[in-house]
Tab-separated table of C-alpha atoms and ligand atoms in Angstrom:
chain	number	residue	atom	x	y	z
A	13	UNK	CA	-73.147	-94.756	-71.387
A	14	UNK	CA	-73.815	-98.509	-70.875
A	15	UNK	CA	-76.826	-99.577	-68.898
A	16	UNK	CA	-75.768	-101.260	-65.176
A	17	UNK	CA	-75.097	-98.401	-63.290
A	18	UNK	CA	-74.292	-98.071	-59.855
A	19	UNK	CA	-76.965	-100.115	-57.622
A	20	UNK	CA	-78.710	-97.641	-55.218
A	21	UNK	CA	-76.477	-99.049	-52.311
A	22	UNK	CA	-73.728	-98.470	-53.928
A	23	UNK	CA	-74.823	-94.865	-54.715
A	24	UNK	CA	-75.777	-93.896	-50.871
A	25	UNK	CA	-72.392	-95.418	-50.148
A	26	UNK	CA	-70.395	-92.925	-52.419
A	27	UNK	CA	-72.818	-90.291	-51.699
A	28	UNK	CA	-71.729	-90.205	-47.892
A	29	UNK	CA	-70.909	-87.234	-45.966
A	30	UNK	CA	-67.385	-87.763	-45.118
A	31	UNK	CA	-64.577	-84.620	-44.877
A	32	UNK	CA	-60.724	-85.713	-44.727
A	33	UNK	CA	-58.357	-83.976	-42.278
A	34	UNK	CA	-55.550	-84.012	-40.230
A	35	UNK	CA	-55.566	-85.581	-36.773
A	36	UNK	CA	-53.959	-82.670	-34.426
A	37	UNK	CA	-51.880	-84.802	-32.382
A	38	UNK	CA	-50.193	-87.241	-35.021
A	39	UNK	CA	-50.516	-85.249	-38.425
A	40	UNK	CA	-52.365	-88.739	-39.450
A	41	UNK	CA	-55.396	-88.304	-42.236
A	42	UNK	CA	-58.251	-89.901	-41.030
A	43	UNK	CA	-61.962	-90.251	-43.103
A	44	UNK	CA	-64.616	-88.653	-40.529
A	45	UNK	CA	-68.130	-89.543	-41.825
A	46	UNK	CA	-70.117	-86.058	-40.969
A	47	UNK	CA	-73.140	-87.441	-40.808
A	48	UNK	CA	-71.999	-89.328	-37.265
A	49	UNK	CA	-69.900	-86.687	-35.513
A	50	UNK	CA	-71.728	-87.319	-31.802
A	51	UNK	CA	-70.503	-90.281	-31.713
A	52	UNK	CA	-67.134	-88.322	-31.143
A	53	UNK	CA	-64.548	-89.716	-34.372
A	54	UNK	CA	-61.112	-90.505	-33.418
A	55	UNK	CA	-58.073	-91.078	-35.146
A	56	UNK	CA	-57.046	-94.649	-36.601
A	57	UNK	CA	-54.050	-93.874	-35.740
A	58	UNK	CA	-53.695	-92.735	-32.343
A	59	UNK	CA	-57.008	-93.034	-30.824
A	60	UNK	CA	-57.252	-89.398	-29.508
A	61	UNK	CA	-60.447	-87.542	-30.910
A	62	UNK	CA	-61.439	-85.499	-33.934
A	63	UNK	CA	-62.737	-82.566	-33.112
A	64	UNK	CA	-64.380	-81.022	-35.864
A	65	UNK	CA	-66.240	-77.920	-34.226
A	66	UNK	CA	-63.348	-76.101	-34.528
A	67	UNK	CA	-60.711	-74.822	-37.224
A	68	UNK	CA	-58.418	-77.887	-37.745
A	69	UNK	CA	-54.827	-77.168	-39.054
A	70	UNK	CA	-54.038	-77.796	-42.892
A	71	UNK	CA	-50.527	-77.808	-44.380
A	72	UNK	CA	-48.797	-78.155	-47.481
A	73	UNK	CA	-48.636	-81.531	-47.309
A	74	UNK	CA	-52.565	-82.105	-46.684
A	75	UNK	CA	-54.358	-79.487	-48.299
A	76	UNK	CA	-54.705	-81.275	-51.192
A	77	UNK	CA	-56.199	-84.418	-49.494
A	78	UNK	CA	-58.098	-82.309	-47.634
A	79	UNK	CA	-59.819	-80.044	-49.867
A	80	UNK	CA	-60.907	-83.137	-52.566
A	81	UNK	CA	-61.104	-85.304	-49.855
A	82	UNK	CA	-63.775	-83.581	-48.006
A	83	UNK	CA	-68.102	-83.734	-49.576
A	84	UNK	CA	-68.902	-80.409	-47.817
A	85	UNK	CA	-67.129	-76.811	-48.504
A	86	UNK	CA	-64.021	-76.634	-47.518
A	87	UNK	CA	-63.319	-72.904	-45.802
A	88	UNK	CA	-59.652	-72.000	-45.587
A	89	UNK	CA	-58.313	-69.456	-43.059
A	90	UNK	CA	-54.701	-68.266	-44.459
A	91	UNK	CA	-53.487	-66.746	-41.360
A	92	UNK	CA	-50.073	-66.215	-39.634
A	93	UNK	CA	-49.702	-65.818	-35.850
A	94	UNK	CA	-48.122	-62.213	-36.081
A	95	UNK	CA	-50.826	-60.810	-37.638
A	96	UNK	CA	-53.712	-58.896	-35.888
A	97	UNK	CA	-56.327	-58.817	-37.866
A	98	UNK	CA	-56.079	-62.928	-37.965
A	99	UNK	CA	-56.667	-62.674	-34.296
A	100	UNK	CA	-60.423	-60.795	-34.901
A	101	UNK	CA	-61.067	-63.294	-37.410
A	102	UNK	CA	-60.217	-66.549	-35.269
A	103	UNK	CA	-62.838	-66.484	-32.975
A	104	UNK	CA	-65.816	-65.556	-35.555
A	105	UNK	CA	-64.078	-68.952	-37.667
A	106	UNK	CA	-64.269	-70.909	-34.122
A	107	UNK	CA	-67.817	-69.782	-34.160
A	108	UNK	CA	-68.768	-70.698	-37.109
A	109	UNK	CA	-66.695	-73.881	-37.041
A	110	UNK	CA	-68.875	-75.090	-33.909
A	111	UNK	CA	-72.229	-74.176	-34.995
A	112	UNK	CA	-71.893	-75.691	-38.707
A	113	UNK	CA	-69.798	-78.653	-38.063
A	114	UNK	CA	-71.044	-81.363	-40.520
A	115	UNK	CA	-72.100	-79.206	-42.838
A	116	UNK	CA	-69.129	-77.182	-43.292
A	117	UNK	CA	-65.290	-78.234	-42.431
A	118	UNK	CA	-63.222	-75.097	-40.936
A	119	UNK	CA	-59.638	-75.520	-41.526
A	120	UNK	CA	-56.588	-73.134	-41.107
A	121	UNK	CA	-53.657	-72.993	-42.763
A	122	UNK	CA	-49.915	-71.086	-40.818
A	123	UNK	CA	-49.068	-69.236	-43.992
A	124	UNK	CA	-45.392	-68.851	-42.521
A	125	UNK	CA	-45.062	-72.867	-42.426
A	126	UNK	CA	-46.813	-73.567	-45.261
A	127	UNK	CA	-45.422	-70.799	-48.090
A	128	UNK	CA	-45.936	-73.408	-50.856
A	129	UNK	CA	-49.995	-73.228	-50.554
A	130	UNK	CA	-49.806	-69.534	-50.108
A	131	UNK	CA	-48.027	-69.162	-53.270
A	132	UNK	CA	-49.975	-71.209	-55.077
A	133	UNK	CA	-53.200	-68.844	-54.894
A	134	UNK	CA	-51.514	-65.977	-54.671
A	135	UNK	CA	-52.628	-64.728	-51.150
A	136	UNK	CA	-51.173	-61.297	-50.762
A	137	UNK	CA	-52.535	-60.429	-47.446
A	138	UNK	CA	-53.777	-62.037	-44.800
A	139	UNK	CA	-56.414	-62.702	-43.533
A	140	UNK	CA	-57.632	-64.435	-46.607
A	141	UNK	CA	-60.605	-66.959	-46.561
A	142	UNK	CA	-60.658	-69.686	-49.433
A	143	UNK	CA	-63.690	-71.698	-50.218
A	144	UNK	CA	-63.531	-74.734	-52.091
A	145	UNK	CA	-65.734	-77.631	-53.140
A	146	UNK	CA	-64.369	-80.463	-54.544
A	147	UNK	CA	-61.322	-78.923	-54.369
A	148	UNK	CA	-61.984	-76.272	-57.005
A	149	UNK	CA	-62.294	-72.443	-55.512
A	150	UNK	CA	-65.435	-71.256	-55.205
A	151	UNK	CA	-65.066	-67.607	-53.403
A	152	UNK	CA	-62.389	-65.886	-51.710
A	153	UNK	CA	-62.286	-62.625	-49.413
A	154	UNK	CA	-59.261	-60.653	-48.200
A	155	UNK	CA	-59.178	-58.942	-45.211
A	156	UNK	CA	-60.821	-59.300	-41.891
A	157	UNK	CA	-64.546	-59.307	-41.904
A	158	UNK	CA	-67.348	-58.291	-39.964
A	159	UNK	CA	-69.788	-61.546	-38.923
A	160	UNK	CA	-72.358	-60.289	-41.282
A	161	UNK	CA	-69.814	-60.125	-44.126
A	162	UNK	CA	-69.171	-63.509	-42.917
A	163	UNK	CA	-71.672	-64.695	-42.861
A	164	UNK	CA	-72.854	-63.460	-46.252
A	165	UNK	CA	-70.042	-64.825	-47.250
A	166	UNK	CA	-70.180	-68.366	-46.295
A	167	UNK	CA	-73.943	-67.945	-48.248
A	168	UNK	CA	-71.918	-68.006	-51.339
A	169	UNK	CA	-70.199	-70.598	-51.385
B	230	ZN	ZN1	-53.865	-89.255	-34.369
């Protein structure tokens, strides 16, 4: 370790809030600094807005960028649109998606589309909700869950 570190503007610079996802109308990834949401983000690319109050879709192509991309936890919802139980879960992750947007980033991931992810952490059932930060794992549960489990839940992470 040399001395000349990082200046302190260049360390509140790299220490911004900023989460990584998909815009829903063109697929583009756009860099949403979470510290500015009301001012309503929108896409470089198209110009439509980010909405980030409620589960965004991830796929295998993103979830990568998305998960190391993002500074807050990242909660996955590995879902598929036959299932049932999914269905209880969605609007408990809307709700939770609206009321801590900025300091956590919802995202949900069609595990029919997207086998490749699925594989990959060996979800065997679904529901399944995936927490990462920094793109590392950092707590999983299976099954649909009451809010309080949520809730206790998203307290681990
Ligand atoms: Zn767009």
């Amino acid at each position: 370790m040399s001395a000349g570190g990082p200046s302190p503007s260049a360390t509140a610079m790299s220490d911004k809030k900023t989460a990584t996802v998909a815009c829903p109308f063109c697929g583009t990834l756009n860099r949403v600094d979470l510290t500015r949401l009301e001012q309503h983000p929108k896409c470089g690319n198209c110009g439509k807005p980010i909405l980030l109050d409620r589960p965004i879709a991830i796929s295998d192509a993103t979830f990568d960028k998305v998960t190391t991309g993002t500074a807050v936890p990242v909660v996955v919802d590995f879902y598929a649109d036959w299932c049932g139980p999914c269905k209880i879960m969605a609007p408990l992750l809307d709700d939770v998606a609206h009321r801590r947007a900025g300091e956590l980033l919802v995202v949900k991931l069609d595990t029919d589309r997207n086998p490749l992810t699925g594989q990959r952490f060996g979800i065997r059932g679904i529901p399944t909700l995936i927490a990462f930060r920094n793109g590392q794992e950092v707590g999983r549960r299976v099954g649909a869950v009451p809010p309080s489990e949520l809730e206790a839940f998203l307290r681990s992470i």
